[in-house]
Amino acid sequence: MSDKISRLLEAAADRTVTVVRGITDEQLGAPTPCSEYDVRALAAHLFQVVVNFQALAAKKEADFGVPPEPLEGAWRERFAEETVRLIDAWDAPGAEEGTSGAMGFPARTVGAMVLGDLTVHGWDLARATGQPYEPAGVLLDVVGEEFRALAPMGRKMGVFGEPVPVAEDASPFDALLAAMGRDPGWARP
């Protein structure tokens, strides 16, 4: 990974914040490609991820065991604000150095994890709400490389599903989605 995490987060956030702002209240109960979540639960989970990974960038602990806060009020704008804070946290001196979090992963791997969440869950929310989503190419290189390495552990932890078969000529993003257990052809019911 040669690009700064904060710059990559800007590209991912730009796309995902646009999707989050486009979610209507009527769509909150809709299913998503991330089968254990509807739109409301997935947006709340992603909000929690954005906040917790700010702490991880600062080498502090994060608590993913606490249920996400309910989406209330101007949650879409708060999500956008917290995403800016996430980018700033990963832009701080030392954020990409050393280890981060209780599992002791290299900080850049942790940064790639939040990049992956913003990218893949951004796609999940876009698919569930009928919005377009196309990740930046450089994100695919970084996220794909890291997530392929993390996939076996992710499956054991239950955060990645079993791989979904795709055609040999599948796009890199479709291959990444499939490796994480997503059906790249998933469509809203």
PDB file of N, CA, C and O in Angstrom, residues 38-114:
ATOM      1  N   ASP A  38     -30.787  -5.054   7.636  1.00  0.00           N
ATOM      2  CA  ASP A  38     -31.597  -4.254   6.721  1.00  0.00           C
ATOM      3  C   ASP A  38     -30.866  -2.915   6.570  1.00  0.00           C
ATOM      4  O   ASP A  38     -29.799  -2.703   7.168  1.00  0.00           O
ATOM      5  N   VAL A  39     -31.416  -1.996   5.786  1.00  0.00           N
ATOM      6  CA  VAL A  39     -30.737  -0.723   5.529  1.00  0.00           C
ATOM      7  C   VAL A  39     -30.491   0.032   6.832  1.00  0.00           C
ATOM      8  O   VAL A  39     -29.387   0.543   7.071  1.00  0.00           O
ATOM      9  N   ARG A  40     -31.481   0.103   7.703  1.00  0.00           N
ATOM     10  CA  ARG A  40     -31.330   0.834   8.977  1.00  0.00           C
ATOM     11  C   ARG A  40     -30.180   0.249   9.797  1.00  0.00           C
ATOM     12  O   ARG A  40     -29.313   0.974  10.271  1.00  0.00           O
ATOM     13  N   ALA A  41     -30.178  -1.062   9.975  1.00  0.00           N
ATOM     14  CA  ALA A  41     -29.152  -1.701  10.800  1.00  0.00           C
ATOM     15  C   ALA A  41     -27.767  -1.575  10.173  1.00  0.00           C
ATOM     16  O   ALA A  41     -26.773  -1.365  10.883  1.00  0.00           O
ATOM     17  N   LEU A  42     -27.690  -1.688   8.853  1.00  0.00           N
ATOM     18  CA  LEU A  42     -26.394  -1.586   8.189  1.00  0.00           C
ATOM     19  C   LEU A  42     -25.861  -0.154   8.260  1.00  0.00           C
ATOM     20  O   LEU A  42     -24.668   0.058   8.513  1.00  0.00           O
ATOM     21  N   ALA A  43     -26.722   0.831   8.060  1.00  0.00           N
ATOM     22  CA  ALA A  43     -26.286   2.229   8.176  1.00  0.00           C
ATOM     23  C   ALA A  43     -25.821   2.528   9.601  1.00  0.00           C
ATOM     24  O   ALA A  43     -24.800   3.197   9.801  1.00  0.00           O
ATOM     25  N   ALA A  44     -26.532   2.011  10.596  1.00  0.00           N
ATOM     26  CA  ALA A  44     -26.124   2.209  11.995  1.00  0.00           C
ATOM     27  C   ALA A  44     -24.791   1.508  12.265  1.00  0.00           C
ATOM     28  O   ALA A  44     -23.907   2.060  12.943  1.00  0.00           O
ATOM     29  N   HIS A  45     -24.635   0.305  11.737  1.00  0.00           N
ATOM     30  CA  HIS A  45     -23.366  -0.425  11.892  1.00  0.00           C
ATOM     31  C   HIS A  45     -22.219   0.365  11.255  1.00  0.00           C
ATOM     32  O   HIS A  45     -21.152   0.535  11.858  1.00  0.00           O
ATOM     33  N   LEU A  46     -22.425   0.867  10.048  1.00  0.00           N
ATOM     34  CA  LEU A  46     -21.377   1.607   9.357  1.00  0.00           C
ATOM     35  C   LEU A  46     -21.046   2.896  10.107  1.00  0.00           C
ATOM     36  O   LEU A  46     -19.875   3.286  10.208  1.00  0.00           O
ATOM     37  N   PHE A  47     -22.047   3.548  10.668  1.00  0.00           N
ATOM     38  CA  PHE A  47     -21.837   4.745  11.482  1.00  0.00           C
ATOM     39  C   PHE A  47     -20.923   4.385  12.655  1.00  0.00           C
ATOM     40  O   PHE A  47     -19.946   5.086  12.952  1.00  0.00           O
ATOM     41  N   GLN A  48     -21.210   3.262  13.325  1.00  0.00           N
ATOM     42  CA  GLN A  48     -20.403   2.807  14.452  1.00  0.00           C
ATOM     43  C   GLN A  48     -18.971   2.497  14.008  1.00  0.00           C
ATOM     44  O   GLN A  48     -18.009   2.815  14.718  1.00  0.00           O
ATOM     45  N   VAL A  49     -18.824   1.889  12.853  1.00  0.00           N
ATOM     46  CA  VAL A  49     -17.498   1.583  12.318  1.00  0.00           C
ATOM     47  C   VAL A  49     -16.700   2.872  12.125  1.00  0.00           C
ATOM     48  O   VAL A  49     -15.536   2.968  12.535  1.00  0.00           O
ATOM     49  N   VAL A  50     -17.322   3.871  11.522  1.00  0.00           N
ATOM     50  CA  VAL A  50     -16.648   5.141  11.250  1.00  0.00           C
ATOM     51  C   VAL A  50     -16.155   5.779  12.553  1.00  0.00           C
ATOM     52  O   VAL A  50     -15.025   6.268  12.633  1.00  0.00           O
ATOM     53  N   VAL A  51     -16.975   5.746  13.589  1.00  0.00           N
ATOM     54  CA  VAL A  51     -16.583   6.329  14.876  1.00  0.00           C
ATOM     55  C   VAL A  51     -15.487   5.499  15.541  1.00  0.00           C
ATOM     56  O   VAL A  51     -14.481   6.032  16.016  1.00  0.00           O
ATOM     57  N   ASN A  52     -15.650   4.182  15.588  1.00  0.00           N
ATOM     58  CA  ASN A  52     -14.663   3.335  16.260  1.00  0.00           C
ATOM     59  C   ASN A  52     -13.299   3.365  15.581  1.00  0.00           C
ATOM     60  O   ASN A  52     -12.267   3.297  16.252  1.00  0.00           O
ATOM     61  N   PHE A  53     -13.279   3.459  14.263  1.00  0.00           N
ATOM     62  CA  PHE A  53     -11.992   3.472  13.577  1.00  0.00           C
ATOM     63  C   PHE A  53     -11.275   4.814  13.730  1.00  0.00           C
ATOM     64  O   PHE A  53     -10.082   4.904  13.471  1.00  0.00           O
ATOM     65  N   GLN A  54     -11.964   5.844  14.177  1.00  0.00           N
ATOM     66  CA  GLN A  54     -11.279   7.082  14.560  1.00  0.00           C
ATOM     67  C   GLN A  54     -10.405   6.802  15.781  1.00  0.00           C
ATOM     68  O   GLN A  54      -9.248   7.225  15.845  1.00  0.00           O
ATOM     69  N   ALA A  55     -10.964   6.076  16.743  1.00  0.00           N
ATOM     70  CA  ALA A  55     -10.206   5.719  17.944  1.00  0.00           C
ATOM     71  C   ALA A  55      -9.019   4.830  17.580  1.00  0.00           C
ATOM     72  O   ALA A  55      -7.912   5.015  18.098  1.00  0.00           O
ATOM     73  N   LEU A  56      -9.229   3.870  16.691  1.00  0.00           N
ATOM     74  CA  LEU A  56      -8.145   2.970  16.302  1.00  0.00           C
ATOM     75  C   LEU A  56      -7.013   3.722  15.607  1.00  0.00           C
ATOM     76  O   LEU A  56      -5.846   3.380  15.783  1.00  0.00           O
ATOM     77  N   ALA A  57      -7.340   4.756  14.853  1.00  0.00           N
ATOM     78  CA  ALA A  57      -6.300   5.558  14.207  1.00  0.00           C
ATOM     79  C   ALA A  57      -5.427   6.248  15.247  1.00  0.00           C
ATOM     80  O   ALA A  57      -4.225   6.427  15.042  1.00  0.00           O
ATOM     81  N   ALA A  58      -6.028   6.607  16.389  1.00  0.00           N
ATOM     82  CA  ALA A  58      -5.305   7.279  17.473  1.00  0.00           C
ATOM     83  C   ALA A  58      -4.663   6.277  18.435  1.00  0.00           C
ATOM     84  O   ALA A  58      -4.207   6.653  19.512  1.00  0.00           O
ATOM     85  N   LYS A  59      -4.673   4.982  18.063  1.00  0.00           N
ATOM     86  CA  LYS A  59      -4.102   3.899  18.878  1.00  0.00           C
ATOM     87  C   LYS A  59      -4.857   3.705  20.194  1.00  0.00           C
ATOM     88  O   LYS A  59      -4.302   3.268  21.188  1.00  0.00           O
ATOM     89  N   LYS A  60      -6.130   4.036  20.177  1.00  0.00           N
ATOM     90  CA  LYS A  60      -6.996   3.796  21.328  1.00  0.00           C
ATOM     91  C   LYS A  60      -7.834   2.559  21.037  1.00  0.00           C
ATOM     92  O   LYS A  60      -7.913   2.100  19.906  1.00  0.00           O
ATOM     93  N   GLU A  61      -8.458   2.038  22.064  1.00  0.00           N
ATOM     94  CA  GLU A  61      -9.313   0.867  21.884  1.00  0.00           C
ATOM     95  C   GLU A  61     -10.685   1.283  21.373  1.00  0.00           C
ATOM     96  O   GLU A  61     -11.154   2.390  21.639  1.00  0.00           O
ATOM     97  N   ALA A  62     -11.319   0.386  20.669  1.00  0.00           N
ATOM     98  CA  ALA A  62     -12.679   0.589  20.155  1.00  0.00           C
ATOM     99  C   ALA A  62     -13.544  -0.543  20.685  1.00  0.00           C
ATOM    100  O   ALA A  62     -13.051  -1.643  20.924  1.00  0.00           O
ATOM    101  N   ASP A  63     -14.820  -0.259  20.884  1.00  0.00           N
ATOM    102  CA  ASP A  63     -15.731  -1.270  21.425  1.00  0.00           C
ATOM    103  C   ASP A  63     -16.821  -1.555  20.406  1.00  0.00           C
ATOM    104  O   ASP A  63     -17.791  -0.812  20.294  1.00  0.00           O
ATOM    105  N   PHE A  64     -16.641  -2.642  19.667  1.00  0.00           N
ATOM    106  CA  PHE A  64     -17.643  -3.049  18.683  1.00  0.00           C
ATOM    107  C   PHE A  64     -18.712  -3.924  19.306  1.00  0.00           C
ATOM    108  O   PHE A  64     -19.645  -4.332  18.637  1.00  0.00           O
ATOM    109  N   GLY A  65     -18.581  -4.234  20.597  1.00  0.00           N
ATOM    110  CA  GLY A  65     -19.565  -5.067  21.276  1.00  0.00           C
ATOM    111  C   GLY A  65     -20.806  -4.305  21.710  1.00  0.00           C
ATOM    112  O   GLY A  65     -21.831  -4.902  22.019  1.00  0.00           O
ATOM    113  N   VAL A  66     -20.722  -2.989  21.734  1.00  0.00           N
ATOM    114  CA  VAL A  66     -21.859  -2.158  22.104  1.00  0.00           C
ATOM    115  C   VAL A  66     -22.777  -2.024  20.892  1.00  0.00           C
ATOM    116  O   VAL A  66     -22.307  -1.775  19.782  1.00  0.00           O
ATOM    117  N   PRO A  67     -24.081  -2.200  21.071  1.00  0.00           N
ATOM    118  CA  PRO A  67     -24.979  -2.042  19.916  1.00  0.00           C
ATOM    119  C   PRO A  67     -24.876  -0.625  19.339  1.00  0.00           C
ATOM    120  O   PRO A  67     -24.702   0.345  20.084  1.00  0.00           O
ATOM    121  N   PRO A  68     -24.978  -0.499  18.018  1.00  0.00           N
ATOM    122  CA  PRO A  68     -24.939   0.832  17.409  1.00  0.00           C
ATOM    123  C   PRO A  68     -26.096   1.690  17.904  1.00  0.00           C
ATOM    124  O   PRO A  68     -27.169   1.187  18.237  1.00  0.00           O
ATOM    125  N   GLU A  69     -25.860   2.980  17.953  1.00  0.00           N
ATOM    126  CA  GLU A  69     -26.914   3.915  18.336  1.00  0.00           C
ATOM    127  C   GLU A  69     -27.969   3.946  17.244  1.00  0.00           C
ATOM    128  O   GLU A  69     -27.663   3.803  16.053  1.00  0.00           O
ATOM    129  N   PRO A  70     -29.245   4.159  17.642  1.00  0.00           N
ATOM    130  CA  PRO A  70     -30.297   4.227  16.614  1.00  0.00           C
ATOM    131  C   PRO A  70     -30.105   5.463  15.728  1.00  0.00           C
ATOM    132  O   PRO A  70     -29.542   6.466  16.153  1.00  0.00           O
ATOM    133  N   LEU A  71     -30.554   5.338  14.496  1.00  0.00           N
ATOM    134  CA  LEU A  71     -30.481   6.456  13.557  1.00  0.00           C
ATOM    135  C   LEU A  71     -31.618   7.416  13.864  1.00  0.00           C
ATOM    136  O   LEU A  71     -32.792   7.072  13.688  1.00  0.00           O
ATOM    137  N   GLU A  72     -31.272   8.586  14.330  1.00  0.00           N
ATOM    138  CA  GLU A  72     -32.292   9.576  14.688  1.00  0.00           C
ATOM    139  C   GLU A  72     -31.859  10.950  14.212  1.00  0.00           C
ATOM    140  O   GLU A  72     -30.674  11.208  14.004  1.00  0.00           O
ATOM    141  N   GLY A  73     -32.820  11.839  14.078  1.00  0.00           N
ATOM    142  CA  GLY A  73     -32.533  13.222  13.723  1.00  0.00           C
ATOM    143  C   GLY A  73     -31.797  13.339  12.401  1.00  0.00           C
ATOM    144  O   GLY A  73     -32.107  12.663  11.425  1.00  0.00           O
ATOM    145  N   ALA A  74     -30.786  14.183  12.395  1.00  0.00           N
ATOM    146  CA  ALA A  74     -29.999  14.453  11.184  1.00  0.00           C
ATOM    147  C   ALA A  74     -28.834  13.456  11.075  1.00  0.00           C
ATOM    148  O   ALA A  74     -27.686  13.837  10.886  1.00  0.00           O
ATOM    149  N   TRP A  75     -29.143  12.169  11.163  1.00  0.00           N
ATOM    150  CA  TRP A  75     -28.094  11.141  11.193  1.00  0.00           C
ATOM    151  C   TRP A  75     -27.269  11.110   9.911  1.00  0.00           C
ATOM    152  O   TRP A  75     -26.086  10.793   9.945  1.00  0.00           O
ATOM    153  N   ARG A  76     -27.877  11.456   8.792  1.00  0.00           N
ATOM    154  CA  ARG A  76     -27.123  11.441   7.532  1.00  0.00           C
ATOM    155  C   ARG A  76     -26.005  12.482   7.556  1.00  0.00           C
ATOM    156  O   ARG A  76     -24.883  12.212   7.123  1.00  0.00           O
ATOM    157  N   GLU A  77     -26.311  13.667   8.055  1.00  0.00           N
ATOM    158  CA  GLU A  77     -25.293  14.721   8.155  1.00  0.00           C
ATOM    159  C   GLU A  77     -24.268  14.387   9.231  1.00  0.00           C
ATOM    160  O   GLU A  77     -23.079  14.657   9.062  1.00  0.00           O
ATOM    161  N   ARG A  78     -24.708  13.787  10.329  1.00  0.00           N
ATOM    162  CA  ARG A  78     -23.759  13.364  11.362  1.00  0.00           C
ATOM    163  C   ARG A  78     -22.813  12.295  10.813  1.00  0.00           C
ATOM    164  O   ARG A  78     -21.626  12.292  11.131  1.00  0.00           O
ATOM    165  N   PHE A  79     -23.348  11.401   9.974  1.00  0.00           N
ATOM    166  CA  PHE A  79     -22.493  10.398   9.343  1.00  0.00           C
ATOM    167  C   PHE A  79     -21.425  11.093   8.498  1.00  0.00           C
ATOM    168  O   PHE A  79     -20.246  10.739   8.558  1.00  0.00           O
ATOM    169  N   ALA A  80     -21.824  12.076   7.713  1.00  0.00           N
ATOM    170  CA  ALA A  80     -20.868  12.820   6.884  1.00  0.00           C
ATOM    171  C   ALA A  80     -19.813  13.501   7.758  1.00  0.00           C
ATOM    172  O   ALA A  80     -18.614  13.460   7.444  1.00  0.00           O
ATOM    173  N   GLU A  81     -20.239  14.115   8.866  1.00  0.00           N
ATOM    174  CA  GLU A  81     -19.297  14.792   9.771  1.00  0.00           C
ATOM    175  C   GLU A  81     -18.322  13.798  10.404  1.00  0.00           C
ATOM    176  O   GLU A  81     -17.124  14.072  10.511  1.00  0.00           O
ATOM    177  N   GLU A  82     -18.835  12.661  10.841  1.00  0.00           N
ATOM    178  CA  GLU A  82     -17.965  11.651  11.461  1.00  0.00           C
ATOM    179  C   GLU A  82     -16.997  11.066  10.440  1.00  0.00           C
ATOM    180  O   GLU A  82     -15.864  10.706  10.783  1.00  0.00           O
ATOM    181  N   THR A  83     -17.410  11.001   9.192  1.00  0.00           N
ATOM    182  CA  THR A  83     -16.518  10.497   8.149  1.00  0.00           C
ATOM    183  C   THR A  83     -15.370  11.471   7.918  1.00  0.00           C
ATOM    184  O   THR A  83     -14.226  11.044   7.720  1.00  0.00           O
ATOM    185  N   VAL A  84     -15.644  12.771   7.999  1.00  0.00           N
ATOM    186  CA  VAL A  84     -14.566  13.769   7.917  1.00  0.00           C
ATOM    187  C   VAL A  84     -13.607  13.585   9.095  1.00  0.00           C
ATOM    188  O   VAL A  84     -12.382  13.623   8.932  1.00  0.00           O
ATOM    189  N   ARG A  85     -14.164  13.353  10.282  1.00  0.00           N
ATOM    190  CA  ARG A  85     -13.310  13.109  11.457  1.00  0.00           C
ATOM    191  C   ARG A  85     -12.465  11.841  11.272  1.00  0.00           C
ATOM    192  O   ARG A  85     -11.316  11.781  11.709  1.00  0.00           O
ATOM    193  N   LEU A  86     -13.048  10.827  10.639  1.00  0.00           N
ATOM    194  CA  LEU A  86     -12.304   9.599  10.359  1.00  0.00           C
ATOM    195  C   LEU A  86     -11.109   9.892   9.457  1.00  0.00           C
ATOM    196  O   LEU A  86      -9.981   9.441   9.722  1.00  0.00           O
ATOM    197  N   ILE A  87     -11.337  10.636   8.406  1.00  0.00           N
ATOM    198  CA  ILE A  87     -10.259  10.997   7.475  1.00  0.00           C
ATOM    199  C   ILE A  87      -9.179  11.777   8.222  1.00  0.00           C
ATOM    200  O   ILE A  87      -7.979  11.497   8.086  1.00  0.00           O
ATOM    201  N   ASP A  88      -9.596  12.749   9.038  1.00  0.00           N
ATOM    202  CA  ASP A  88      -8.630  13.546   9.804  1.00  0.00           C
ATOM    203  C   ASP A  88      -7.840  12.674  10.779  1.00  0.00           C
ATOM    204  O   ASP A  88      -6.639  12.861  10.956  1.00  0.00           O
ATOM    205  N   ALA A  89      -8.514  11.721  11.417  1.00  0.00           N
ATOM    206  CA  ALA A  89      -7.837  10.837  12.371  1.00  0.00           C
ATOM    207  C   ALA A  89      -6.746  10.025  11.676  1.00  0.00           C
ATOM    208  O   ALA A  89      -5.652   9.843  12.218  1.00  0.00           O
ATOM    209  N   TRP A  90      -7.032   9.540  10.476  1.00  0.00           N
ATOM    210  CA  TRP A  90      -6.044   8.745   9.745  1.00  0.00           C
ATOM    211  C   TRP A  90      -4.995   9.611   9.051  1.00  0.00           C
ATOM    212  O   TRP A  90      -3.984   9.103   8.576  1.00  0.00           O
ATOM    213  N   ASP A  91      -5.219  10.934   9.016  1.00  0.00           N
ATOM    214  CA  ASP A  91      -4.235  11.855   8.457  1.00  0.00           C
ATOM    215  C   ASP A  91      -3.256  12.347   9.525  1.00  0.00           C
ATOM    216  O   ASP A  91      -2.228  12.930   9.209  1.00  0.00           O
ATOM    217  N   ALA A  92      -3.573  12.097  10.791  1.00  0.00           N
ATOM    218  CA  ALA A  92      -2.727  12.565  11.893  1.00  0.00           C
ATOM    219  C   ALA A  92      -1.360  11.876  11.847  1.00  0.00           C
ATOM    220  O   ALA A  92      -1.253  10.714  11.451  1.00  0.00           O
ATOM    221  N   PRO A  93      -0.325  12.595  12.267  1.00  0.00           N
ATOM    222  CA  PRO A  93       1.011  11.985  12.304  1.00  0.00           C
ATOM    223  C   PRO A  93       0.998  10.698  13.143  1.00  0.00           C
ATOM    224  O   PRO A  93       0.431  10.662  14.237  1.00  0.00           O
ATOM    225  N   GLY A  94       1.594   9.648  12.610  1.00  0.00           N
ATOM    226  CA  GLY A  94       1.719   8.381  13.316  1.00  0.00           C
ATOM    227  C   GLY A  94       0.541   7.441  13.184  1.00  0.00           C
ATOM    228  O   GLY A  94       0.618   6.293  13.627  1.00  0.00           O
ATOM    229  N   ALA A  95      -0.551   7.890  12.578  1.00  0.00           N
ATOM    230  CA  ALA A  95      -1.741   7.035  12.483  1.00  0.00           C
ATOM    231  C   ALA A  95      -1.468   5.748  11.726  1.00  0.00           C
ATOM    232  O   ALA A  95      -2.025   4.702  12.059  1.00  0.00           O
ATOM    233  N   GLU A  96      -0.607   5.794  10.730  1.00  0.00           N
ATOM    234  CA  GLU A  96      -0.341   4.612   9.903  1.00  0.00           C
ATOM    235  C   GLU A  96       0.850   3.792  10.398  1.00  0.00           C
ATOM    236  O   GLU A  96       1.226   2.815   9.761  1.00  0.00           O
ATOM    237  N   GLU A  97       1.402   4.172  11.524  1.00  0.00           N
ATOM    238  CA  GLU A  97       2.593   3.498  12.032  1.00  0.00           C
ATOM    239  C   GLU A  97       2.244   2.587  13.202  1.00  0.00           C
ATOM    240  O   GLU A  97       1.265   2.804  13.908  1.00  0.00           O
ATOM    241  N   GLY A  98       3.055   1.575  13.412  1.00  0.00           N
ATOM    242  CA  GLY A  98       2.885   0.692  14.559  1.00  0.00           C
ATOM    243  C   GLY A  98       1.682  -0.213  14.421  1.00  0.00           C
ATOM    244  O   GLY A  98       1.280  -0.586  13.323  1.00  0.00           O
ATOM    245  N   THR A  99       1.130  -0.575  15.576  1.00  0.00           N
ATOM    246  CA  THR A  99      -0.047  -1.440  15.605  1.00  0.00           C
ATOM    247  C   THR A  99      -1.222  -0.675  16.189  1.00  0.00           C
ATOM    248  O   THR A  99      -1.057   0.324  16.876  1.00  0.00           O
ATOM    249  N   SER A 100      -2.403  -1.201  15.920  1.00  0.00           N
ATOM    250  CA  SER A 100      -3.611  -0.523  16.370  1.00  0.00           C
ATOM    251  C   SER A 100      -4.651  -1.558  16.754  1.00  0.00           C
ATOM    252  O   SER A 100      -4.887  -2.518  16.025  1.00  0.00           O
ATOM    253  N   GLY A 101      -5.271  -1.355  17.899  1.00  0.00           N
ATOM    254  CA  GLY A 101      -6.353  -2.238  18.316  1.00  0.00           C
ATOM    255  C   GLY A 101      -5.868  -3.415  19.135  1.00  0.00           C
ATOM    256  O   GLY A 101      -4.690  -3.754  19.151  1.00  0.00           O
ATOM    257  N   ALA A 102      -6.810  -4.037  19.826  1.00  0.00           N
ATOM    258  CA  ALA A 102      -6.510  -5.138  20.736  1.00  0.00           C
ATOM    259  C   ALA A 102      -5.915  -6.349  20.015  1.00  0.00           C
ATOM    260  O   ALA A 102      -5.178  -7.118  20.618  1.00  0.00           O
ATOM    261  N   MET A 103      -6.237  -6.521  18.729  1.00  0.00           N
ATOM    262  CA  MET A 103      -5.724  -7.683  18.014  1.00  0.00           C
ATOM    263  C   MET A 103      -4.295  -7.469  17.532  1.00  0.00           C
ATOM    264  O   MET A 103      -3.661  -8.390  17.025  1.00  0.00           O
ATOM    265  N   GLY A 104      -3.785  -6.253  17.684  1.00  0.00           N
ATOM    266  CA  GLY A 104      -2.392  -5.982  17.343  1.00  0.00           C
ATOM    267  C   GLY A 104      -2.067  -5.995  15.866  1.00  0.00           C
ATOM    268  O   GLY A 104      -0.945  -6.305  15.482  1.00  0.00           O
ATOM    269  N   PHE A 105      -3.025  -5.657  15.019  1.00  0.00           N
ATOM    270  CA  PHE A 105      -2.760  -5.589  13.583  1.00  0.00           C
ATOM    271  C   PHE A 105      -1.920  -4.352  13.268  1.00  0.00           C
ATOM    272  O   PHE A 105      -2.026  -3.324  13.940  1.00  0.00           O
ATOM    273  N   PRO A 106      -1.125  -4.431  12.203  1.00  0.00           N
ATOM    274  CA  PRO A 106      -0.439  -3.226  11.744  1.00  0.00           C
ATOM    275  C   PRO A 106      -1.478  -2.132  11.450  1.00  0.00           C
ATOM    276  O   PRO A 106      -2.566  -2.415  10.938  1.00  0.00           O
ATOM    277  N   ALA A 107      -1.120  -0.905  11.785  1.00  0.00           N
ATOM    278  CA  ALA A 107      -2.063   0.205  11.623  1.00  0.00           C
ATOM    279  C   ALA A 107      -2.569   0.322  10.184  1.00  0.00           C
ATOM    280  O   ALA A 107      -3.744   0.599   9.964  1.00  0.00           O
ATOM    281  N   ARG A 108      -1.703   0.100   9.201  1.00  0.00           N
ATOM    282  CA  ARG A 108      -2.157   0.212   7.802  1.00  0.00           C
ATOM    283  C   ARG A 108      -3.166  -0.874   7.455  1.00  0.00           C
ATOM    284  O   ARG A 108      -4.062  -0.665   6.656  1.00  0.00           O
ATOM    285  N   THR A 109      -3.048  -2.048   8.065  1.00  0.00           N
ATOM    286  CA  THR A 109      -4.047  -3.094   7.856  1.00  0.00           C
ATOM    287  C   THR A 109      -5.377  -2.656   8.456  1.00  0.00           C
ATOM    288  O   THR A 109      -6.434  -2.851   7.849  1.00  0.00           O
ATOM    289  N   VAL A 110      -5.340  -2.047   9.623  1.00  0.00           N
ATOM    290  CA  VAL A 110      -6.559  -1.536  10.262  1.00  0.00           C
ATOM    291  C   VAL A 110      -7.176  -0.447   9.385  1.00  0.00           C
ATOM    292  O   VAL A 110      -8.394  -0.401   9.196  1.00  0.00           O
ATOM    293  N   GLY A 111      -6.343   0.410   8.827  1.00  0.00           N
ATOM    294  CA  GLY A 111      -6.839   1.430   7.910  1.00  0.00           C
ATOM    295  C   GLY A 111      -7.499   0.815   6.687  1.00  0.00           C
ATOM    296  O   GLY A 111      -8.532   1.293   6.214  1.00  0.00           O
ATOM    297  N   ALA A 112      -6.912  -0.269   6.172  1.00  0.00           N
ATOM    298  CA  ALA A 112      -7.509  -0.964   5.030  1.00  0.00           C
ATOM    299  C   ALA A 112      -8.852  -1.581   5.411  1.00  0.00           C
ATOM    300  O   ALA A 112      -9.758  -1.667   4.575  1.00  0.00           O
ATOM    301  N   MET A 113      -8.980  -1.992   6.669  1.00  0.00           N
ATOM    302  CA  MET A 113     -10.264  -2.562   7.112  1.00  0.00           C
ATOM    303  C   MET A 113     -11.381  -1.520   7.022  1.00  0.00           C
ATOM    304  O   MET A 113     -12.469  -1.818   6.521  1.00  0.00           O
ATOM    305  N   VAL A 114     -11.122  -0.319   7.499  1.00  0.00           N
ATOM    306  CA  VAL A 114     -12.177   0.697   7.443  1.00  0.00           C
ATOM    307  C   VAL A 114     -12.421   1.136   6.003  1.00  0.00           C
ATOM    308  O   VAL A 114     -13.556   1.429   5.617  1.00  0.00           O
TER     309      VAL A 114
END
